[in-house]
GROMACS .gro file of C-alpha atoms in nm:
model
  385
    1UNK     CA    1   7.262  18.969   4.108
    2UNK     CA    2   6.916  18.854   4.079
    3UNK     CA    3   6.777  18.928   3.708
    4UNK     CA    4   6.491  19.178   3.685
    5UNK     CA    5   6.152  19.052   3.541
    6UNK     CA    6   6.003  19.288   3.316
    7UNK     CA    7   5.682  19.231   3.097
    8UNK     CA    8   5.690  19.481   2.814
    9UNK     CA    9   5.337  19.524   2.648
   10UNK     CA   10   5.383  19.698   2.315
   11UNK     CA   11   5.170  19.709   2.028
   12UNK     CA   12   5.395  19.775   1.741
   13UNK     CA   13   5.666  19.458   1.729
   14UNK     CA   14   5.899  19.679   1.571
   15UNK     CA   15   5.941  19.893   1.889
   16UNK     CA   16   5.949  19.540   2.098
   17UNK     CA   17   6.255  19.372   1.882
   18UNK     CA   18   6.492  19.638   1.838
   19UNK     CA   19   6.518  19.690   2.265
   20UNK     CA   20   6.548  19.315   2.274
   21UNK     CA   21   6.852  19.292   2.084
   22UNK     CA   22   6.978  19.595   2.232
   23UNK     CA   23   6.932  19.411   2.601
   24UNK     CA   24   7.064  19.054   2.430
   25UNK     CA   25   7.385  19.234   2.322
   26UNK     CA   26   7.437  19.445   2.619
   27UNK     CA   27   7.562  19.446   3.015
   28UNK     CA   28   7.211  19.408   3.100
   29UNK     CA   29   7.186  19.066   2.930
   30UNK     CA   30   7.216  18.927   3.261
   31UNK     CA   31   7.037  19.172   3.469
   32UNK     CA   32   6.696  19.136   3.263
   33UNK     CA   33   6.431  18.915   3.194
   34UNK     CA   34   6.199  19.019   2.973
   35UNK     CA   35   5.861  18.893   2.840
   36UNK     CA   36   5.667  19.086   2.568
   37UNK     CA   37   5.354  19.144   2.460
   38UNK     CA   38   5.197  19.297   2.120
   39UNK     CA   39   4.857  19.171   2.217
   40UNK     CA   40   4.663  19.331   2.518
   41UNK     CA   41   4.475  18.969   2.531
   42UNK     CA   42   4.751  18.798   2.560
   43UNK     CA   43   4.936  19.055   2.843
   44UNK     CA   44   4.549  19.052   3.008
   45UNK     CA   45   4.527  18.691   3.061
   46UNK     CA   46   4.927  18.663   3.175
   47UNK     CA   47   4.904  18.942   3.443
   48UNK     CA   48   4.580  18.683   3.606
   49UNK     CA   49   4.796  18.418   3.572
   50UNK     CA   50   5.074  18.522   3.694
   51UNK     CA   51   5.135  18.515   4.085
   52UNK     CA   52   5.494  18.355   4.320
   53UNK     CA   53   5.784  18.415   4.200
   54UNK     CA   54   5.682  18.462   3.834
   55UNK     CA   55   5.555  18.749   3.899
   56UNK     CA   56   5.713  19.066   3.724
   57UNK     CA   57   5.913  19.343   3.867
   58UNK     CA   58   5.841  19.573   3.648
   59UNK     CA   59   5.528  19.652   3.386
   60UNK     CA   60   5.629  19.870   3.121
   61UNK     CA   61   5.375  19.924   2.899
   62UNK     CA   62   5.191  20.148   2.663
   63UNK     CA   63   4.781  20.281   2.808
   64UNK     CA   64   4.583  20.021   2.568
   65UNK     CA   65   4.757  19.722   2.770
   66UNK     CA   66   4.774  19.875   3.097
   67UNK     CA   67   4.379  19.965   3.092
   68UNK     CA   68   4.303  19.598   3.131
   69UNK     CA   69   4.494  19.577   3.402
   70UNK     CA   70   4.227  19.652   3.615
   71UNK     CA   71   4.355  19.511   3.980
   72UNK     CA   72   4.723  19.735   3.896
   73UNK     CA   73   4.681  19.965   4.206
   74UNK     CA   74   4.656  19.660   4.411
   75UNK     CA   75   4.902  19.418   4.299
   76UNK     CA   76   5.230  19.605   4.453
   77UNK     CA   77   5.433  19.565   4.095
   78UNK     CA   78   5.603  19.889   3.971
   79UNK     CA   79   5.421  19.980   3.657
   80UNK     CA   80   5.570  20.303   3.359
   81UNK     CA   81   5.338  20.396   3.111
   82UNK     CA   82   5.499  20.492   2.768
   83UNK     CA   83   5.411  20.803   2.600
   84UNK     CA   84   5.494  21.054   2.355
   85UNK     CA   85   5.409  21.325   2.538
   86UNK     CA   86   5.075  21.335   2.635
   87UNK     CA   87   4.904  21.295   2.968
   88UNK     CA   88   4.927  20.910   3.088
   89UNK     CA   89   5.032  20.928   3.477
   90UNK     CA   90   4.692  20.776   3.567
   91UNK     CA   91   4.865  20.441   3.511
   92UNK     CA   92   5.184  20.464   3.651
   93UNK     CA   93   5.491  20.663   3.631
   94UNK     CA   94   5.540  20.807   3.300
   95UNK     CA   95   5.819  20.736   3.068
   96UNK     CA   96   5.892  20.838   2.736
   97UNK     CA   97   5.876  20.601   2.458
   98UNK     CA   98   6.126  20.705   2.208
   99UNK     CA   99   6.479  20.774   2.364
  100UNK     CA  100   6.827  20.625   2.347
  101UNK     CA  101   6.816  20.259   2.459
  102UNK     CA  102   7.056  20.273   2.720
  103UNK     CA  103   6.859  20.573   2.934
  104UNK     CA  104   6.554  20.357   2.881
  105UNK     CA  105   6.721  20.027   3.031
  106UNK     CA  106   6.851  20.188   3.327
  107UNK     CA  107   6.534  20.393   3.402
  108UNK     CA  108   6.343  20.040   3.408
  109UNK     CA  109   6.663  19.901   3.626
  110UNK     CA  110   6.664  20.184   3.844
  111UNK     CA  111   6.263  20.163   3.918
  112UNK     CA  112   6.323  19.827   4.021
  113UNK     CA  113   6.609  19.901   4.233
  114UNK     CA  114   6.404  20.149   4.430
  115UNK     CA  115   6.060  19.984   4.472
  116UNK     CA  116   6.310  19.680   4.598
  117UNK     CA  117   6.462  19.898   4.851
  118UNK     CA  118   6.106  20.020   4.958
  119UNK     CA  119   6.021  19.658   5.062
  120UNK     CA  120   6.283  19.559   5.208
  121UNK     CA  121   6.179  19.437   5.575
  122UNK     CA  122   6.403  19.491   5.942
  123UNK     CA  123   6.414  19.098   5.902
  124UNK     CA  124   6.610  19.102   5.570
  125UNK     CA  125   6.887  18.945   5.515
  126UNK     CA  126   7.203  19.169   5.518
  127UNK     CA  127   7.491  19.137   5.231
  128UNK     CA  128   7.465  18.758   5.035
  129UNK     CA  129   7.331  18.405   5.094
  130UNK     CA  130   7.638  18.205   5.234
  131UNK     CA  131   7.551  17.834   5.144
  132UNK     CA  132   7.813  17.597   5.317
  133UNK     CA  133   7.960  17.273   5.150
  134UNK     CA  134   8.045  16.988   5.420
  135UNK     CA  135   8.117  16.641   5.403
  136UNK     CA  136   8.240  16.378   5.687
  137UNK     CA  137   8.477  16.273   5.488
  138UNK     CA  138   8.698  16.348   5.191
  139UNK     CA  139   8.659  16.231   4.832
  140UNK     CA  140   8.301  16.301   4.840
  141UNK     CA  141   8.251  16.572   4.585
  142UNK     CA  142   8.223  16.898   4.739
  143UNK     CA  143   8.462  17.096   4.557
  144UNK     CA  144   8.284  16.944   4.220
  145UNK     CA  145   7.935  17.041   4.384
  146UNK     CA  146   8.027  17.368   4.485
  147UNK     CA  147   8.224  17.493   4.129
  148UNK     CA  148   7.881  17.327   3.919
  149UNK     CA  149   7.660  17.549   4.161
  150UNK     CA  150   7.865  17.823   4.068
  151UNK     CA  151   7.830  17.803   3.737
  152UNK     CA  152   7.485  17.764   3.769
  153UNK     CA  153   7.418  18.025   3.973
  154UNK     CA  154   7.613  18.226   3.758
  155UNK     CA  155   7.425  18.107   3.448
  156UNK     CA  156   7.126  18.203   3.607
  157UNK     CA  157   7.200  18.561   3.653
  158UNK     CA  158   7.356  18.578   4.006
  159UNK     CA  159   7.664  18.763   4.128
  160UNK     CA  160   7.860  18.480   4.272
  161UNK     CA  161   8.173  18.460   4.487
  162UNK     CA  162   8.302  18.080   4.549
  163UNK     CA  163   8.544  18.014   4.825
  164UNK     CA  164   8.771  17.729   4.925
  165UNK     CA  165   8.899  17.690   5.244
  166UNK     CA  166   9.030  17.370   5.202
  167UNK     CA  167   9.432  17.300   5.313
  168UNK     CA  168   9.497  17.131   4.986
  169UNK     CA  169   9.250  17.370   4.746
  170UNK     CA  170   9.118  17.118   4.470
  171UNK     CA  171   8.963  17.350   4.262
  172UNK     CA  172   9.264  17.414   4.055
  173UNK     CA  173   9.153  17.104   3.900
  174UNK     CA  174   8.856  17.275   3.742
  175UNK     CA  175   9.014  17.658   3.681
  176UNK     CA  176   9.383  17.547   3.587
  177UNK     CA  177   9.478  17.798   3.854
  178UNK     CA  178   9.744  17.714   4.120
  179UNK     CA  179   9.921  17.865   4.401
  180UNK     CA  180  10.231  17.938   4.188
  181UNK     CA  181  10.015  18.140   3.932
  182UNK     CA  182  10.024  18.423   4.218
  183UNK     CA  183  10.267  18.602   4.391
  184UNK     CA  184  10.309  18.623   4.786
  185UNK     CA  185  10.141  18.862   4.965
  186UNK     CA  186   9.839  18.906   4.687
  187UNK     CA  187   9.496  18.771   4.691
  188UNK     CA  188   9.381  18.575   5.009
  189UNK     CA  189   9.690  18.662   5.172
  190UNK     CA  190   9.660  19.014   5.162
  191UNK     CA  191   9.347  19.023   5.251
  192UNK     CA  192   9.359  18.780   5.517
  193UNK     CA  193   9.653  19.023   5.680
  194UNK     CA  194   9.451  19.354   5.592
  195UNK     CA  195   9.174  19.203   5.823
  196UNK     CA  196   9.404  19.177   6.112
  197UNK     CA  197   9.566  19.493   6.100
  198UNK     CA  198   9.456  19.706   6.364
  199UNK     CA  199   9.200  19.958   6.302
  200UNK     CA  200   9.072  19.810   5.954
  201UNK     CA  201   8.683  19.807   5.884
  202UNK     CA  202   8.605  19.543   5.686
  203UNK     CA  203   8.308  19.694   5.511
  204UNK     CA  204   8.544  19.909   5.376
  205UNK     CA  205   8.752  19.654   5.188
  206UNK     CA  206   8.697  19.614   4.853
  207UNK     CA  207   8.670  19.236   4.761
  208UNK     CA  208   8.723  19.359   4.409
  209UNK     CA  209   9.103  19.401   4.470
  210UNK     CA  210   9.177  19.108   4.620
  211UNK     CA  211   8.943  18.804   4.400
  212UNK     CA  212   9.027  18.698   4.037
  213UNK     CA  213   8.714  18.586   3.799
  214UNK     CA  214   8.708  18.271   3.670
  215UNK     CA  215   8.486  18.234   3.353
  216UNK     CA  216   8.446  17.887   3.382
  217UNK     CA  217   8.249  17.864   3.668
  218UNK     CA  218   8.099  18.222   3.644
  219UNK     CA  219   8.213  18.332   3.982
  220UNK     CA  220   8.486  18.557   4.165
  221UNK     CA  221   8.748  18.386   4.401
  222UNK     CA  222   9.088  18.390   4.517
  223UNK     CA  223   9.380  18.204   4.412
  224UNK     CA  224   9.535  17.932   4.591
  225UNK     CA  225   9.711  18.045   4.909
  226UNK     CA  226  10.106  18.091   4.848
  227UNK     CA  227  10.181  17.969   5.210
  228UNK     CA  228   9.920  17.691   5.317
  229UNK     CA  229  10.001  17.737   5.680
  230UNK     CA  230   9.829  18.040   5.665
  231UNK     CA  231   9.523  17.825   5.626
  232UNK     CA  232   9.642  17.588   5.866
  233UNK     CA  233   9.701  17.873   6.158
  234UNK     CA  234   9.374  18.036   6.052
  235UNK     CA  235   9.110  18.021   6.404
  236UNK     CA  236   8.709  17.953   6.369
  237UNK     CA  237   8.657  18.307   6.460
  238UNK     CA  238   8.914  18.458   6.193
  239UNK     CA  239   8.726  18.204   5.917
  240UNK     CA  240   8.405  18.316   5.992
  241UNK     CA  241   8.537  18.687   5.986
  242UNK     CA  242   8.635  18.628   5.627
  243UNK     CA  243   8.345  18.496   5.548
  244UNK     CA  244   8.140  18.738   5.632
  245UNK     CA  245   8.318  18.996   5.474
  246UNK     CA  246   8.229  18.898   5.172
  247UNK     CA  247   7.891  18.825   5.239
  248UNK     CA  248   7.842  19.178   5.334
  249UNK     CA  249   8.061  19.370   5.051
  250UNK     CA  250   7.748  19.419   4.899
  251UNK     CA  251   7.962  19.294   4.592
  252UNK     CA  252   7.758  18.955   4.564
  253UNK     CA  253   7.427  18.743   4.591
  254UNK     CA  254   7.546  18.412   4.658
  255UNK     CA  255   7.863  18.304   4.850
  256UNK     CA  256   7.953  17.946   4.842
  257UNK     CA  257   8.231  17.789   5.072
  258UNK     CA  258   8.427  17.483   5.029
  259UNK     CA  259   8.555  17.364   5.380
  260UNK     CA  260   8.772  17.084   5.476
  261UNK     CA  261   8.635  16.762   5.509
  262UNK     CA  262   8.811  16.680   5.895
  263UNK     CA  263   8.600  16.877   6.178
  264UNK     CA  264   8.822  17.145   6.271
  265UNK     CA  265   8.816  17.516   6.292
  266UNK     CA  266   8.775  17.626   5.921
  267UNK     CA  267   8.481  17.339   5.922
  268UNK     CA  268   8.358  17.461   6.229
  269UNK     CA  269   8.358  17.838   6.082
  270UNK     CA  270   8.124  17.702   5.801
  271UNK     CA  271   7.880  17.521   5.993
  272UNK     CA  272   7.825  17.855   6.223
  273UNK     CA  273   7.835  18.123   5.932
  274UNK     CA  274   7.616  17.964   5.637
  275UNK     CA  275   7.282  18.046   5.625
  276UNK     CA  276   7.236  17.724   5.397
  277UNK     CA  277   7.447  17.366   5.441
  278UNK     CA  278   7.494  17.166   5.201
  279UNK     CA  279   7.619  16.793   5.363
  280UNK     CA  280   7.681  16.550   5.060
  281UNK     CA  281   7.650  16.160   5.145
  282UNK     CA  282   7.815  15.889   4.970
  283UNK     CA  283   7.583  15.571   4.944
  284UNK     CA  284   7.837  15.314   5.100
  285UNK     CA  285   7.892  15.168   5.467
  286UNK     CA  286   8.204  15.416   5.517
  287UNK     CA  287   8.042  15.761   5.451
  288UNK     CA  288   7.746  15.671   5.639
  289UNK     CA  289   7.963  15.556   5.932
  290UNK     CA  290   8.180  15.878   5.920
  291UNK     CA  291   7.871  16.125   5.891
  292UNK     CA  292   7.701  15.949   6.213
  293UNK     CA  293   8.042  15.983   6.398
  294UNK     CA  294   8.046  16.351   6.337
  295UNK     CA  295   7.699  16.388   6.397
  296UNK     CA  296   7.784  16.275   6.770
  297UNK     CA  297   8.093  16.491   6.820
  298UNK     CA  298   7.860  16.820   6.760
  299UNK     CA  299   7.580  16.690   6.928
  300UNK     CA  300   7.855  16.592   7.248
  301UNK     CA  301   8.076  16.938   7.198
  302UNK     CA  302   7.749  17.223   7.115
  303UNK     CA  303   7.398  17.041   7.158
  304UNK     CA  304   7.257  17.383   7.171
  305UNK     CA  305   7.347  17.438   6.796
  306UNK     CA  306   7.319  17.116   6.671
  307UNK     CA  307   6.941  17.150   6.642
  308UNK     CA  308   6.956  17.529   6.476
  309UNK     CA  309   7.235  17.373   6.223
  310UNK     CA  310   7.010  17.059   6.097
  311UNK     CA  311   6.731  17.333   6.045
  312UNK     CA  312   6.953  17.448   5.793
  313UNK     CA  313   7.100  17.168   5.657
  314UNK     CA  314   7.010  16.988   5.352
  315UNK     CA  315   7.166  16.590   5.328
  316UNK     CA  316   7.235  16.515   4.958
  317UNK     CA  317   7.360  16.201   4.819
  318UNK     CA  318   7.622  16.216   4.557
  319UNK     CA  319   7.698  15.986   4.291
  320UNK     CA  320   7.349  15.803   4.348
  321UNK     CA  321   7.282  15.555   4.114
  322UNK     CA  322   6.908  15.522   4.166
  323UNK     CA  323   6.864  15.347   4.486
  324UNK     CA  324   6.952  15.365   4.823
  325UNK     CA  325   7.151  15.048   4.975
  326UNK     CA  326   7.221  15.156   5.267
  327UNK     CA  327   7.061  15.324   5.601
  328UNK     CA  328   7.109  15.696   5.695
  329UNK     CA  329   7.318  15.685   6.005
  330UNK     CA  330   7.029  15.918   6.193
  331UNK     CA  331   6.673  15.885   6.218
  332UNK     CA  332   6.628  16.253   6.202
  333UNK     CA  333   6.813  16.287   5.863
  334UNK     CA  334   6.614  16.287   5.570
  335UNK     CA  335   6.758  16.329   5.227
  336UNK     CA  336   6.715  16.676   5.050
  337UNK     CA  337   6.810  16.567   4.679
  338UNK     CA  338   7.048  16.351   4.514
  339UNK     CA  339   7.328  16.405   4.231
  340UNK     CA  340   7.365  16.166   3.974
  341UNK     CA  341   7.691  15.890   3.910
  342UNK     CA  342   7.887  16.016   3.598
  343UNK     CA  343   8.066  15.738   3.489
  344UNK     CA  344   8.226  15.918   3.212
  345UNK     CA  345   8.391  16.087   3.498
  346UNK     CA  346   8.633  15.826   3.590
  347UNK     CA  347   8.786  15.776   3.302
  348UNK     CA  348   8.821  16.173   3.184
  349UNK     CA  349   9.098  16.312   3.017
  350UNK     CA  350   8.971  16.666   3.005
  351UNK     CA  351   8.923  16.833   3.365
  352UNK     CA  352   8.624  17.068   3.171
  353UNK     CA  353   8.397  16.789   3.120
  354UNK     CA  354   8.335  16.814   3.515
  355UNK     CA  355   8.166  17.166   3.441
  356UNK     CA  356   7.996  17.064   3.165
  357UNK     CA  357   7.762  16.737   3.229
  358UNK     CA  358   7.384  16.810   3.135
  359UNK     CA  359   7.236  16.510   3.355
  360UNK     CA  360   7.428  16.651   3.676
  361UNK     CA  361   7.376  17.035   3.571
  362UNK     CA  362   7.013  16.963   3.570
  363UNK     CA  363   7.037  16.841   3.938
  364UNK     CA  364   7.257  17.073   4.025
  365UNK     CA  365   7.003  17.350   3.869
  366UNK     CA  366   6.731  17.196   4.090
  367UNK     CA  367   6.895  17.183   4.373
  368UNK     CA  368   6.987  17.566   4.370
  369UNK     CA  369   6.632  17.648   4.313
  370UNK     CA  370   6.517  17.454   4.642
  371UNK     CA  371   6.807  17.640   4.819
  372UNK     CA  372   6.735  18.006   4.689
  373UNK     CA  373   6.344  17.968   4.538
  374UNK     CA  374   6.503  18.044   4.244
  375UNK     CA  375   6.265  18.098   3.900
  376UNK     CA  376   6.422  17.956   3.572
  377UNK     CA  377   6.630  18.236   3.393
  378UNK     CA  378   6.505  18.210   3.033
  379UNK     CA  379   6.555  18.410   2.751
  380UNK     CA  380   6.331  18.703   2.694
  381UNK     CA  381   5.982  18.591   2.594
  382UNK     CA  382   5.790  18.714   2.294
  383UNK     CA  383   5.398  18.669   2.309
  384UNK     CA  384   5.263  18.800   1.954
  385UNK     CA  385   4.914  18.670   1.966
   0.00000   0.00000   0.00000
């Protein structure tokens, strides 16, 4: 889920460390961001400053801070005033300094859950982002794309479910799962035959039941299918069903999906339910070639969608090595972002060291911000002067 921004403004630094460690060592390590103040100067000239997507959630603070906030009642941020008992609810919603740390922590979560629910718009998005991975051709790094976005994503605070659609699934590379580490009829394949049974709502399912979570790339998934052919046999429309379930389980934030590289009806399923694409380029005469070719089988076989799906689209080279060499095989293409050549790569005996590369992590990190507008998830910030 998306982490909750919370300025604290405290005077007394030994109220402000003790709840810090409390949320560092906690399940809300990932749900929280906080940045404190024991200066009302310092919390002044921050609330001025701060505007976007830096701005807080949340302002929990004590009357001495929150009296120079003078433009509070204006700026639409949720704002409890901590007390010891006396009158305060001129500020804000009162809440009482001194009480278990736990009851404290949720009453901050749960004031941010409601004022979020309050703005929500007819126009919002239902259930999670669904960013699509495609490529014209194999080979070209999706499946090491998609797994390093998960892990960022996941880093970064995000409820994550990462799906591979794939015939042959690659990612066992990076999770040292396989299809014989499950049994028939479990994971994907149950689910997959709960779907069609007759009668079955799928926003009742529980995604819970049917995913496995894999650590290293901070994300839920399923295990490689037992019987490919179920992938093979799978239709565009049955695809897109499953995605969509678990877009709207209500279970995650981000969903990313790793489709075959040939154009067929998996591939097709991802280019009409993503809200985000993700096509990666190679920089040689071959991948350009292949990504033109496909460019002018969807423009022949759906012209009408082409244009909505290159709205959505963003082109990213892979494996770029600082210039460009050759053309884009479309004028209207223009490149999104580009991840960086690992050399180290090629010659890897340890499949962990693709998770773990700070130059491409950094790209990757930048590219998911462009994608989501996604703020920096930082430790909790401490201003003491």
């Amino acid at each position: 889920m998306v982490p909750v921004k919370v300025v604290l403004a405290v005077e007394d630094r030994d109220y402000i460390e003790p709840l810090l460690n409390y949320v560092h060592g906690s399940e809300y390590a990932r749900r929280l961001r906080i940045t404190a103040f024991s200066q009302p100067e310092a919390f002044h000239q921050y609330m001025i400053e701060t505007s976007g997507m830096k701005r807080p959630d949340v302002v929990v603070g004590e009357t001495a801070f929150l009296n120079l906030w003078t433009t509070r009642k204006d700026a639409g941020i949720a704002c409890l005033v901590l007390h010891e008992g006396e009158h305060v609810s001129e500020y804000g919603q009162p809440l009482l300094k001194y009480q278990p740390l736990s009851e404290l922590v949720g009453f901050i979560l749960e004031t941010a859950k409601q004022r979020s629910n309050s703005r929500k718009s007819v126009n919002s998005r239902e259930g999670g982002m669904i960013i699509g991975m495609v490529a014209a051709s194999g080979g070209l790094g999706k499946t090491t794309t998609a797994l390093n976005m998960s892990k960022q994503l996941g880093n970064e605070g995000y409820s994550v479910f990462y799906l591979n659609l794939e015939t042959v699934d690659s990612s066992s590379l990076f999770t040292g799962s396989d299809s014989s580490s499950g049994a028939p009829g479990e994971g994907l394949s149950r689910l997959l035959y709960d779907l069609k049974s007759e009668g079955n709502e799928r926003t009742s399912l529980s995604i819970a039941s049917y995913c496995v979570h894999r650590p290293e790339i901070h994300a839920d998934t399923f295990q490689p299918v037992y019987n490919r052919k179920e992938l093979m046999d799978m239709t565009c429309d049955e695809a897109k069903e499953l995605i969509r379930t678990i877009a709207e389980s209500g279970q995650y934030d981000v969903v990313i999906v790793d489709g075959d590289s040939e154009h067929g009806e998996r591939a097709q399923a991802v280019l009409e339910a993503s809200h985000k694409l993700i096509w990666l380029l190679a920089d040689d005469l071959m991948s350009m070639h292949k990504c033109g070719l496909w460019l002018e089988v969807l423009a022949t076989t759906q012209p009408e969608g082409l244009e909505a799906m290159i709205c959505k689209t963003s082109f990213v080279v892979n494996r770029y090595m600082g210039t460009m060499t050759n053309s884009l095989p479309r004028d209207f293409i223009e490149l999104s972002g580009a991840l960086p050549y690992i050399p180290s790569w090629k010659q890897m005996q340890h499949r962990e060291l693709l998770l773990s590369s700070p130059i491409y992590q950094r790209e990757i990190l930048h590219l998911c911000r462009e994608l989501l507008d996604l703020e920096s998830a930082a430790q909790p910030t401490v201003a003491w002067s």
